[in-house]
C-alpha positions as a printed NumPy array, in Angstrom:
array([[ 11.086, 155.566, 102.055],
       [ 11.731, 156.615,  98.506],
       [ 10.29 , 159.757,  98.434],
       [ 11.76 , 160.636, 101.814],
       [ 15.452, 159.532, 100.217],
       [ 14.337, 161.944,  97.548],
       [ 13.785, 164.947,  98.919],
       [ 16.53 , 164.983, 101.355],
       [ 18.836, 164.282,  98.753],
       [ 16.893, 167.422,  97.166],
       [ 17.621, 169.356, 100.629],
       [ 21.374, 168.842, 100.216],
       [ 21.691, 169.742,  96.574],
       [ 19.646, 172.787,  97.296],
       [ 22.219, 173.937, 100.128],
       [ 25.386, 173.398,  97.494],
       [ 23.524, 175.195,  94.742],
       [ 22.364, 178.129,  96.68 ],
       [ 25.745, 178.492,  98.089],
       [ 27.041, 178.927,  94.435],
       [ 23.935, 181.261,  93.063],
       [ 22.396, 182.748,  96.122],
       [ 18.349, 183.117,  95.903],
       [ 18.871, 187.105,  95.047],
       [ 21.136, 186.127,  92.049],
       [ 19.008, 183.263,  90.696],
       [ 15.614, 185.813,  91.105],
       [ 17.899, 188.149,  88.627],
       [ 18.285, 185.588,  86.316],
       [ 15.037, 184.319,  86.098],
       [ 13.821, 188.273,  85.333],
       [ 16.146, 188.141,  82.391],
       [ 13.965, 185.275,  80.523],
       [ 10.654, 186.984,  79.033],
       [  7.565, 186.045,  80.697],
       [  5.352, 183.685,  79.1  ],
       [  1.47 , 182.979,  79.208],
       [  0.974, 179.943,  81.498],
       [ -2.51 , 179.413,  80.09 ],
       [ -1.351, 178.955,  76.753],
       [  0.26 , 175.579,  78.073],
       [ -3.241, 175.019,  80.194],
       [ -5.375, 175.434,  76.756],
       [ -2.861, 173.359,  74.955],
       [ -3.551, 170.622,  77.365],
       [ -7.613, 171.172,  77.231],
       [ -7.675, 170.939,  74.069],
       [ -9.715, 168.051,  71.927],
       [ -7.119, 164.96 ,  71.564],
       [ -4.585, 163.416,  73.881],
       [ -1.784, 165.328,  74.34 ],
       [  1.896, 163.51 ,  74.747],
       [  4.333, 164.343,  77.223],
       [  7.466, 163.015,  75.804],
       [ 10.554, 162.298,  79.236],
       [ 14.07 , 162.607,  78.668],
       [ 15.744, 160.283,  80.928],
       [ 18.358, 158.642,  81.703],
       [ 18.013, 156.649,  84.986],
       [ 15.118, 156.467,  87.791],
       [ 15.126, 154.738,  91.258],
       [ 12.516, 151.593,  89.776],
       [ 14.544, 150.967,  86.476],
       [ 18.218, 152.036,  87.488],
       [ 20.429, 152.813,  83.859],
       [ 17.402, 153.466,  81.36 ],
       [ 19.831, 154.898,  78.504],
       [ 23.959, 154.491,  78.772],
       [ 24.101, 156.249,  75.338],
       [ 22.173, 159.491,  76.066],
       [ 22.035, 162.113,  73.553],
       [ 19.077, 163.885,  75.469],
       [ 19.677, 166.814,  72.623],
       [ 18.571, 164.306,  69.712],
       [ 16.298, 163.042,  71.811],
       [ 14.307, 165.675,  72.725],
       [ 14.719, 167.095,  69.207],
       [ 13.448, 163.706,  67.911],
       [ 10.109, 164.013,  70.437],
       [  9.869, 167.867,  68.905],
       [  9.453, 167.038,  65.324],
       [  7.074, 163.792,  65.692],
       [  3.753, 165.389,  67.696],
       [  4.938, 165.623,  71.813],
       [  2.551, 168.804,  72.895],
       [  5.735, 169.331,  76.027],
       [  9.217, 167.752,  76.668],
       [  9.824, 166.452,  79.883],
       [ 12.956, 166.86 ,  81.723],
       [ 14.196, 165.341,  84.764],
       [ 16.741, 167.522,  86.201],
       [ 17.158, 165.292,  89.581],
       [ 21.135, 163.825,  89.815],
       [ 20.969, 161.748,  92.297],
       [ 18.222, 159.229,  91.34 ],
       [ 17.502, 160.245,  87.801],
       [ 20.902, 161.326,  86.333],
       [ 18.954, 164.484,  85.605],
       [ 20.865, 167.673,  84.668],
       [ 19.142, 171.272,  84.792],
       [ 21.695, 172.029,  81.837],
       [ 19.91 , 169.374,  79.977],
       [ 16.62 , 171.597,  80.636],
       [ 18.454, 174.911,  79.39 ],
       [ 19.666, 173.215,  76.173],
       [ 16.39 , 171.755,  75.361],
       [ 14.441, 174.571,  75.903],
       [ 16.388, 176.916,  73.643],
       [ 16.296, 174.228,  70.992],
       [ 12.715, 173.281,  70.751],
       [  9.621, 174.446,  69.725],
       [  7.157, 173.014,  72.401],
       [  6.709, 173.895,  76.341],
       [  9.196, 172.045,  78.696],
       [  8.411, 170.871,  81.992],
       [ 10.866, 170.738,  84.885],
       [ 10.889, 167.23 ,  86.001],
       [ 12.003, 167.425,  89.947],
       [ 10.968, 167.6  ,  93.662],
       [ 10.266, 171.057,  94.186],
       [ 10.555, 171.637,  97.789],
       [ 11.286, 175.353,  97.659],
       [ 10.957, 178.1  ,  95.925],
       [ 14.418, 179.246,  94.474],
       [ 13.877, 176.1  ,  92.604],
       [ 10.925, 177.641,  90.88 ],
       [ 13.271, 180.762,  90.14 ],
       [ 16.168, 178.164,  89.038],
       [ 13.063, 176.232,  86.405],
       [ 12.256, 180.125,  84.554],
       [ 16.172, 180.941,  84.555],
       [ 16.528, 178.022,  83.057],
       [ 13.692, 178.51 ,  80.239],
       [ 11.108, 176.087,  81.387],
       [  7.467, 176.678,  80.447],
       [  6.302, 173.64 ,  83.166],
       [  6.639, 172.846,  86.864],
       [  6.369, 169.954,  88.932],
       [  4.5  , 170.466,  92.428],
       [  4.036, 167.276,  94.02 ],
       [  1.08 , 166.99 ,  96.911],
       [  2.983, 164.636,  98.718],
       [  5.793, 166.536,  99.449],
       [  4.391, 169.907, 100.337],
       [  2.351, 171.082, 102.566],
       [ -1.309, 172.669, 101.461],
       [ -0.034, 176.397, 102.192],
       [  3.089, 175.531, 100.19 ],
       [  1.206, 174.248,  97.561],
       [ -0.531, 177.266,  97.285],
       [  2.347, 179.729,  97.391],
       [  4.113, 177.49 ,  94.889],
       [  1.102, 177.912,  92.277],
       [  0.724, 181.076,  92.865],
       [  4.596, 182.283,  92.2  ],
       [  4.917, 179.961,  89.518],
       [  2.099, 181.75 ,  87.73 ],
       [  3.55 , 185.015,  88.349],
       [  6.811, 183.79 ,  87.003],
       [  5.136, 182.33 ,  83.773],
       [  5.294, 179.143,  84.659],
       [  2.467, 176.07 ,  84.128],
       [  2.612, 173.567,  86.85 ],
       [  1.141, 170.178,  86.771],
       [  0.112, 169.537,  90.542],
       [  0.58 , 165.851,  90.534],
       [ -1.548, 163.493,  93.247],
       [ -1.918, 160.165,  93.291],
       [ -4.955, 159.295,  95.496],
       [ -8.447, 160.795,  96.561],
       [ -7.267, 163.007,  99.353],
       [ -4.503, 164.447,  97.099],
       [ -6.879, 165.353,  94.017],
       [ -8.91 , 167.099,  96.788],
       [ -5.737, 169.034,  98.008],
       [ -4.707, 169.769,  94.151],
       [ -8.296, 171.137,  93.29 ],
       [ -8.317, 173.617,  96.464],
       [ -5.255, 175.592,  95.884],
       [ -6.773, 176.368,  92.037],
       [ -4.529, 173.461,  90.035],
       [ -5.372, 174.245,  86.454],
       [ -3.766, 171.062,  85.122],
       [ -3.235, 167.943,  87.596],
       [ -0.991, 164.981,  86.813],
       [ -1.821, 161.412,  88.507],
       [  0.886, 159.229,  88.905],
       [  0.059, 155.34 ,  88.35 ],
       [  3.331, 154.772,  90.233],
       [  3.418, 154.737,  93.764],
       [  6.376, 156.951,  95.003],
       [  6.426, 154.945,  98.18 ],
       [  7.04 , 151.265,  96.963],
       [  7.167, 152.232,  93.202],
       [  4.198, 149.813,  92.472],
       [  2.392, 150.645,  89.41 ],
       [ -1.513, 150.619,  88.977],
       [ -2.528, 152.053,  85.596],
       [ -6.229, 152.417,  87.417],
       [ -5.399, 155.038,  89.269],
       [ -5.854, 157.093,  86.741],
       [ -9.074, 155.771,  85.795],
       [-10.26 , 155.865,  88.953],
       [ -9.484, 159.409,  90.093],
       [-10.416, 161.384,  86.42 ],
       [-14.095, 161.037,  87.663],
       [-12.824, 163.613,  90.374],
       [-11.464, 166.397,  88.588],
       [-13.314, 168.924,  86.741],
       [-13.347, 168.876,  83.015],
       [-12.188, 172.572,  82.871],
       [ -8.996, 170.892,  84.385],
       [ -6.111, 169.567,  82.317],
       [ -5.711, 165.744,  83.599],
       [ -2.537, 163.955,  82.461],
       [ -1.584, 160.706,  83.179],
       [  1.828, 159.752,  84.353],
       [  3.795, 156.125,  84.56 ],
       [  3.235, 152.656,  83.314],
       [  1.781, 153.444,  79.95 ],
       [  3.73 , 151.72 ,  77.433],
       [  1.347, 150.934,  74.767],
       [ -1.002, 151.937,  72.18 ],
       [ -4.101, 149.971,  74.31 ],
       [ -2.823, 151.331,  77.249],
       [ -3.313, 155.022,  75.681],
       [ -6.749, 154.115,  74.679],
       [ -7.817, 153.069,  77.479],
       [ -6.881, 156.685,  79.236],
       [ -8.359, 158.25 ,  76.25 ],
       [-11.749, 156.399,  77.062],
       [-11.867, 157.688,  80.435],
       [-11.153, 161.351,  79.053],
       [ -7.454, 161.738,  80.129],
       [ -6.249, 165.224,  77.912],
       [ -3.065, 164.257,  78.355],
       [  0.096, 161.402,  78.843],
       [  3.202, 161.529,  80.351],
       [  5.476, 159.015,  78.988],
       [  9.116, 158.099,  79.858],
       [ 10.246, 154.295,  79.54 ],
       [  8.945, 153.42 ,  77.116],
       [  9.884, 156.225,  74.414],
       [ 13.652, 156.065,  76.129],
       [ 13.629, 152.701,  74.821],
       [ 11.889, 152.459,  71.708],
       [ 15.065, 152.281,  69.165],
       [ 12.562, 154.325,  66.592],
       [ 11.1  , 156.857,  69.02 ],
       [  9.374, 158.493,  66.269],
       [  7.448, 155.305,  65.307],
       [  6.676, 154.687,  68.867],
       [  5.158, 158.108,  69.057],
       [  2.599, 157.354,  66.461],
       [  2.285, 153.979,  67.396],
       [  0.93 , 155.25 ,  70.903],
       [ -0.825, 158.141,  69.429],
       [ -2.813, 156.096,  67.241]])
């Protein structure tokens, strides 16, 4: 199962990273970065309209290499100047060819909040996200216990980070709500077998109260896809592949947002 592989790879990476920069040092680095107000991110996504999170990614387990040529900073600036509400940056190196340094550079050059897209399995990764300049982190229900989710969400907020709590089915939505998520992302891609079903977002939207921002992730490629989600009162859409493969990213953003 790919999710198990991703978690195992993340555990190996953490061991190496913590040997290079111990937790105490990473906490210090995070402390040196001004603390933001996560509520500003939540307010941004519950405001009227549909909000686009543009993703910067080089590869994925389901598609392999997406962008051989990868001017990540130019791509992020392109997104920033053309109406995205946030930018998602993959920092997972083994399967997505991501890097925390991409995030660091992008966060220092754009005006919108930046999401660290990774498989958070340890508090260290939250301090690391803040130190790199992220405003948002991803917490995935499928890879964390309810206690971990609760603790990591609290820690994220203490660090001034908003969190997208990612769920895939009814039970995971209930868990996300139970731990106090203020922004829930529904992945239309099943991380166990990588199939995509856009109606996953439509189905689960009704379980999430209106005061919690609802973000649809994966499998969104066209204006028609976005219109379906808009009709279901989805607050935000996270789009990676459709933007990464578009020769004219500004035009693609305009097309998607109508």
